[in-house]
PDB file of C-alpha atoms in Angstrom:
ATOM      1  CA  MET A   1      54.201 117.981-179.924  1.00 53.00           C
ATOM      2  CA  ASP A   2      52.918 116.668-176.566  1.00 58.00           C
ATOM      3  CA  ASN A   3      55.633 118.639-174.776  1.00 60.00           C
ATOM      4  CA  LEU A   4      54.504 121.839-176.508  1.00 50.00           C
ATOM      5  CA  GLN A   5      50.868 121.184-175.546  1.00 53.00           C
ATOM      6  CA  ASN A   6      51.872 120.512-171.929  1.00 55.00           C
ATOM      7  CA  ASN A   7      53.834 123.790-171.798  1.00 55.00           C
ATOM      8  CA  TYR A   8      50.872 125.670-173.277  1.00 48.00           C
ATOM      9  CA  ALA A   9      48.487 124.120-170.711  1.00 50.00           C
ATOM     10  CA  ALA A  10      50.861 124.950-167.837  1.00 53.00           C
ATOM     11  CA  ASN A  11      51.229 128.557-169.017  1.00 60.00           C
ATOM     12  CA  ASN A  12      47.461 128.840-169.397  1.00 65.00           C
ATOM     13  CA  GLN A  13      46.942 127.580-165.818  1.00 68.00           C
ATOM     14  CA  THR A  14      49.513 130.099-164.521  1.00 78.00           C
ATOM     15  CA  ASP A  15      47.784 132.915-166.412  1.00 84.00           C
ATOM     16  CA  ASN A  16      44.401 131.866-164.999  1.00 86.00           C
ATOM     17  CA  LEU A  17      45.858 131.764-161.492  1.00 88.00           C
ATOM     18  CA  LYS A  18      47.293 135.268-161.897  1.00 92.00           C
ATOM     19  CA  LYS A  19      43.993 136.647-163.229  1.00 93.00           C
ATOM     20  CA  VAL A  20      41.931 135.118-160.439  1.00 94.00           C
ATOM     21  CA  PHE A  21      44.448 136.289-157.846  1.00 95.00           C
ATOM     22  CA  MET A  22      44.204 139.853-159.199  1.00 96.00           C
ATOM     23  CA  VAL A  23      40.397 139.777-158.920  1.00 96.00           C
ATOM     24  CA  THR A  24      40.688 138.488-155.357  1.00 97.00           C
ATOM     25  CA  LEU A  25      43.281 141.139-154.490  1.00 97.00           C
ATOM     26  CA  ILE A  26      41.096 143.929-155.903  1.00 98.00           C
ATOM     27  CA  CYS A  27      38.159 142.715-153.797  1.00 98.00           C
ATOM     28  CA  SER A  28      40.325 142.725-150.656  1.00 98.00           C
ATOM     29  CA  ILE A  29      41.583 146.222-151.406  1.00 98.00           C
ATOM     30  CA  LEU A  30      37.998 147.406-151.964  1.00 98.00           C
ATOM     31  CA  MET A  31      37.117 146.148-148.483  1.00 98.00           C
ATOM     32  CA  ILE A  32      39.926 148.258-146.997  1.00 98.00           C
ATOM     33  CA  VAL A  33      38.796 151.272-149.007  1.00 98.00           C
ATOM     34  CA  ALA A  34      35.191 150.720-147.859  1.00 98.00           C
ATOM     35  CA  PHE A  35      36.336 151.091-144.233  1.00 97.00           C
ATOM     36  CA  ILE A  36      37.452 154.664-144.886  1.00 97.00           C
ATOM     37  CA  LEU A  37      34.613 155.650-147.232  1.00 97.00           C
ATOM     38  CA  PRO A  38      31.472 157.200-145.727  1.00 97.00           C
ATOM     39  CA  PHE A  39      29.504 154.564-143.828  1.00 97.00           C
ATOM     40  CA  THR A  40      26.765 157.108-143.252  1.00 95.00           C
ATOM     41  CA  THR A  41      26.027 160.344-145.054  1.00 95.00           C
ATOM     42  CA  ALA A  42      23.903 163.302-144.050  1.00 94.00           C
ATOM     43  CA  THR A  43      20.465 163.522-145.615  1.00 93.00           C
ATOM     44  CA  LYS A  44      19.825 166.403-147.999  1.00 92.00           C
ATOM     45  CA  ASP A  45      17.933 168.438-145.382  1.00 92.00           C
ATOM     46  CA  TYR A  46      20.463 167.799-142.634  1.00 91.00           C
ATOM     47  CA  LYS A  47      23.355 168.543-144.984  1.00 91.00           C
ATOM     48  CA  GLU A  48      21.801 171.914-145.843  1.00 90.00           C
ATOM     49  CA  ARG A  49      21.431 172.726-142.131  1.00 89.00           C
ATOM     50  CA  ILE A  50      25.000 171.804-141.190  1.00 89.00           C
ATOM     51  CA  GLU A  51      26.487 173.589-144.205  1.00 88.00           C
ATOM     52  CA  LYS A  52      25.487 176.858-142.540  1.00 89.00           C
ATOM     53  CA  TYR A  53      27.842 175.987-139.670  1.00 87.00           C
ATOM     54  CA  GLU A  54      30.329 173.929-141.691  1.00 87.00           C
ATOM     55  CA  ASP A  55      33.484 175.422-140.161  1.00 88.00           C
ATOM     56  CA  GLU A  56      32.202 175.626-136.596  1.00 89.00           C
ATOM     57  CA  VAL A  57      33.406 173.032-134.115  1.00 88.00           C
ATOM     58  CA  ALA A  58      30.777 170.396-133.380  1.00 85.00           C
ATOM     59  CA  ASP A  59      32.916 168.418-130.924  1.00 86.00           C
ATOM     60  CA  GLU A  60      35.941 169.997-129.268  1.00 86.00           C
ATOM     61  CA  GLU A  61      37.329 166.731-127.864  1.00 86.00           C
ATOM     62  CA  LEU A  62      37.441 165.205-131.334  1.00 85.00           C
ATOM     63  CA  ASN A  63      38.188 168.459-133.143  1.00 85.00           C
ATOM     64  CA  LEU A  64      35.263 167.725-135.489  1.00 87.00           C
ATOM     65  CA  THR A  65      33.526 170.476-137.391  1.00 89.00           C
ATOM     66  CA  TYR A  66      29.954 170.265-138.605  1.00 89.00           C
ATOM     67  CA  GLY A  67      31.379 169.859-142.096  1.00 89.00           C
ATOM     68  CA  ASP A  68      33.173 166.707-140.925  1.00 90.00           C
ATOM     69  CA  LEU A  69      29.827 165.233-139.921  1.00 89.00           C
ATOM     70  CA  LYS A  70      28.392 165.261-143.461  1.00 92.00           C
ATOM     71  CA  ASN A  71      30.006 161.890-144.172  1.00 93.00           C
ATOM     72  CA  VAL A  72      31.171 159.604-141.369  1.00 94.00           C
ATOM     73  CA  ASN A  73      33.328 156.537-142.016  1.00 95.00           C
ATOM     74  CA  LEU A  74      33.943 153.607-139.674  1.00 96.00           C
ATOM     75  CA  ALA A  75      37.299 154.967-138.478  1.00 94.00           C
ATOM     76  CA  GLU A  76      35.575 158.201-137.432  1.00 93.00           C
ATOM     77  CA  TYR A  77      32.790 156.264-135.704  1.00 93.00           C
ATOM     78  CA  ALA A  78      35.452 154.368-133.751  1.00 92.00           C
ATOM     79  CA  ARG A  79      37.013 157.676-132.659  1.00 91.00           C
ATOM     80  CA  ILE A  80      33.620 159.087-131.655  1.00 89.00           C
ATOM     81  CA  TYR A  81      32.677 155.999-129.644  1.00 88.00           C
ATOM     82  CA  PHE A  82      36.096 155.887-127.979  1.00 87.00           C
ATOM     83  CA  VAL A  83      36.100 159.523-126.879  1.00 86.00           C
ATOM     84  CA  HIS A  84      32.461 159.505-125.756  1.00 83.00           C
ATOM     85  CA  ARG A  85      32.411 155.979-124.298  1.00 80.00           C
ATOM     86  CA  ASP A  86      31.675 157.227-120.767  1.00 78.00           C
ATOM     87  CA  GLU A  87      28.726 159.330-121.927  1.00 79.00           C
ATOM     88  CA  LEU A  88      26.885 156.353-123.416  1.00 76.00           C
ATOM     89  CA  ARG A  89      25.068 153.646-121.501  1.00 78.00           C
ATOM     90  CA  GLU A  90      27.349 151.406-119.478  1.00 77.00           C
ATOM     91  CA  GLY A  91      29.724 149.595-121.823  1.00 75.00           C
ATOM     92  CA  GLU A  92      27.885 150.648-124.981  1.00 80.00           C
ATOM     93  CA  GLY A  93      30.694 152.837-126.355  1.00 79.00           C
ATOM     94  CA  ILE A  94      33.270 150.097-125.775  1.00 86.00           C
ATOM     95  CA  MET A  95      30.994 147.543-127.452  1.00 90.00           C
ATOM     96  CA  TYR A  96      30.767 149.665-130.619  1.00 91.00           C
ATOM     97  CA  LEU A  97      34.496 150.296-130.531  1.00 91.00           C
ATOM     98  CA  VAL A  98      35.136 146.540-130.293  1.00 94.00           C
ATOM     99  CA  ILE A  99      32.759 145.769-133.180  1.00 96.00           C
ATOM    100  CA  ILE A 100      34.336 148.404-135.433  1.00 97.00           C
ATOM    101  CA  SER A 101      37.860 147.301-134.425  1.00 96.00           C
ATOM    102  CA  LEU A 102      37.005 143.687-135.235  1.00 98.00           C
ATOM    103  CA  ILE A 103      35.655 144.750-138.632  1.00 98.00           C
ATOM    104  CA  ALA A 104      38.993 146.505-139.295  1.00 98.00           C
ATOM    105  CA  LEU A 105      41.018 143.528-138.028  1.00 98.00           C
ATOM    106  CA  PHE A 106      39.050 140.960-140.049  1.00 98.00           C
ATOM    107  CA  THR A 107      39.294 143.165-143.155  1.00 98.00           C
ATOM    108  CA  LEU A 108      43.078 143.369-142.778  1.00 98.00           C
ATOM    109  CA  LEU A 109      43.397 139.639-142.100  1.00 98.00           C
ATOM    110  CA  ALA A 110      41.350 138.893-145.227  1.00 98.00           C
ATOM    111  CA  PHE A 111      43.751 141.127-147.174  1.00 98.00           C
ATOM    112  CA  VAL A 112      46.866 139.461-145.686  1.00 98.00           C
ATOM    113  CA  ASN A 113      45.526 136.002-146.489  1.00 97.00           C
ATOM    114  CA  THR A 114      44.679 137.148-149.996  1.00 97.00           C
ATOM    115  CA  LEU A 115      48.309 138.195-150.433  1.00 97.00           C
ATOM    116  CA  ARG A 116      49.369 134.780-149.133  1.00 96.00           C
ATOM    117  CA  LYS A 117      47.003 133.153-151.676  1.00 93.00           C
ATOM    118  CA  LYS A 118      45.148 131.307-148.915  1.00 95.00           C
ATOM    119  CA  PRO A 119      41.550 131.232-150.163  1.00 96.00           C
ATOM    120  CA  VAL A 120      40.107 129.259-147.233  1.00 96.00           C
ATOM    121  CA  ALA A 121      41.577 131.599-144.603  1.00 97.00           C
ATOM    122  CA  THR A 122      40.482 134.592-146.684  1.00 98.00           C
ATOM    123  CA  ILE A 123      36.926 133.235-146.812  1.00 98.00           C
ATOM    124  CA  VAL A 124      36.912 132.783-143.020  1.00 98.00           C
ATOM    125  CA  PHE A 125      37.918 136.417-142.422  1.00 98.00           C
ATOM    126  CA  ASP A 126      35.581 137.599-145.180  1.00 98.00           C
ATOM    127  CA  ILE A 127      32.666 135.872-143.430  1.00 98.00           C
ATOM    128  CA  LEU A 128      33.731 137.348-140.075  1.00 98.00           C
ATOM    129  CA  THR A 129      33.907 140.816-141.669  1.00 98.00           C
ATOM    130  CA  PHE A 130      30.458 140.251-143.187  1.00 98.00           C
ATOM    131  CA  ALA A 131      29.119 139.303-139.747  1.00 98.00           C
ATOM    132  CA  GLY A 132      30.665 142.395-138.128  1.00 98.00           C
ATOM    133  CA  VAL A 133      29.372 144.811-140.771  1.00 98.00           C
ATOM    134  CA  SER A 134      25.936 143.173-140.654  1.00 98.00           C
ATOM    135  CA  LEU A 135      25.838 143.389-136.845  1.00 97.00           C
ATOM    136  CA  LEU A 136      26.752 147.078-136.921  1.00 96.00           C
ATOM    137  CA  ARG A 137      24.223 147.714-139.696  1.00 96.00           C
ATOM    138  CA  TRP A 138      21.513 145.947-137.707  1.00 96.00           C
ATOM    139  CA  ASP A 139      22.398 147.958-134.599  1.00 93.00           C
ATOM    140  CA  PHE A 140      22.304 151.260-136.479  1.00 92.00           C
ATOM    141  CA  LEU A 141      18.898 150.291-137.895  1.00 94.00           C
ATOM    142  CA  ASP A 142      17.611 149.148-134.514  1.00 93.00           C
ATOM    143  CA  ARG A 143      18.673 152.345-132.732  1.00 89.00           C
ATOM    144  CA  GLY A 144      17.358 154.549-135.559  1.00 89.00           C
ATOM    145  CA  VAL A 145      20.784 155.982-136.361  1.00 86.00           C
ATOM    146  CA  VAL A 146      20.372 155.126-140.036  1.00 90.00           C
ATOM    147  CA  PRO A 147      18.118 155.745-141.841  1.00 87.00           C
ATOM    148  CA  SER A 148      16.924 158.767-139.930  1.00 90.00           C
ATOM    149  CA  SER A 149      16.028 162.374-140.535  1.00 88.00           C
ATOM    150  CA  SER A 150      19.757 163.147-140.273  1.00 90.00           C
ATOM    151  CA  TYR A 151      21.581 160.234-141.907  1.00 92.00           C
ATOM    152  CA  ASP A 152      21.301 157.654-144.666  1.00 95.00           C
ATOM    153  CA  TRP A 153      23.689 154.854-145.573  1.00 96.00           C
ATOM    154  CA  GLY A 154      26.899 156.019-147.209  1.00 96.00           C
ATOM    155  CA  VAL A 155      28.702 154.479-150.147  1.00 97.00           C
ATOM    156  CA  GLY A 156      31.060 152.599-147.810  1.00 97.00           C
ATOM    157  CA  ILE A 157      28.486 150.055-146.653  1.00 97.00           C
ATOM    158  CA  TYR A 158      27.438 149.232-150.230  1.00 98.00           C
ATOM    159  CA  ILE A 159      31.039 148.803-151.381  1.00 98.00           C
ATOM    160  CA  TYR A 160      31.716 146.642-148.321  1.00 98.00           C
ATOM    161  CA  TYR A 161      28.863 144.265-149.165  1.00 98.00           C
ATOM    162  CA  ILE A 162      29.717 144.110-152.880  1.00 98.00           C
ATOM    163  CA  ALA A 163      33.414 143.521-152.138  1.00 98.00           C
ATOM    164  CA  MET A 164      32.689 140.879-149.476  1.00 98.00           C
ATOM    165  CA  VAL A 165      30.430 138.862-151.779  1.00 98.00           C
ATOM    166  CA  ALA A 166      32.841 139.231-154.713  1.00 98.00           C
ATOM    167  CA  LEU A 167      35.772 138.204-152.480  1.00 98.00           C
ATOM    168  CA  PHE A 168      33.908 135.107-151.339  1.00 98.00           C
ATOM    169  CA  ILE A 169      33.188 134.077-154.937  1.00 97.00           C
ATOM    170  CA  SER A 170      36.694 134.884-156.176  1.00 97.00           C
ATOM    171  CA  CYS A 171      38.250 132.865-153.313  1.00 97.00           C
ATOM    172  CA  ILE A 172      36.236 129.820-154.325  1.00 96.00           C
ATOM    173  CA  TRP A 173      37.347 130.418-157.907  1.00 94.00           C
ATOM    174  CA  LEU A 174      40.973 130.820-156.755  1.00 93.00           C
ATOM    175  CA  GLY A 175      40.775 127.553-154.822  1.00 92.00           C
ATOM    176  CA  VAL A 176      39.468 125.716-157.887  1.00 92.00           C
ATOM    177  CA  VAL A 177      42.162 127.177-160.159  1.00 90.00           C
ATOM    178  CA  LYS A 178      44.897 126.360-157.620  1.00 87.00           C
ATOM    179  CA  LYS A 179      43.629 122.778-157.337  1.00 87.00           C
ATOM    180  CA  LYS A 180      43.608 122.410-161.147  1.00 83.00           C
ATOM    181  CA  SER A 181      47.135 123.806-161.431  1.00 79.00           C
ATOM    182  CA  ILE A 182      48.425 121.266-158.906  1.00 77.00           C
ATOM    183  CA  ALA A 183      46.719 118.321-160.634  1.00 64.00           C
TER     184      ALA A 183
END
């Protein structure tokens, strides 16, 4: 009877580990998705104005139309800052490119460590991603990029914050479940 109870407890621990891992994996995937979702979105008034010129080219170097500027994700911001780096104040374009690149790198490293079931390493990269997103958010607020008469925050920033907090919590949970399964 004891052997049967031990097998049941071991199977239950394995099931718990799988469930917690799936939650952690979903949070990591949501962070990747948040990177390509709109970080900023045009306000209603601005959207109405640019819809009149939706198919016209807004930036030839980037091949962006006005329609493309309704919703801008972090990957597009990186492209914009890279192409126009020389037109901004000295080093400013490169600084934004570095911040956005670090956000992408830390997001991917959090995902890789989630796959490796390394909750501590995942937490480290989750915190670094949080810092990068928060720094960029603060900068956009400080410069008046968002919110402004043209742009508000897009869904991407909200999903990023929700996923980062949920990943942090699920990593702690994963660490506890892993520790219990070893004991």
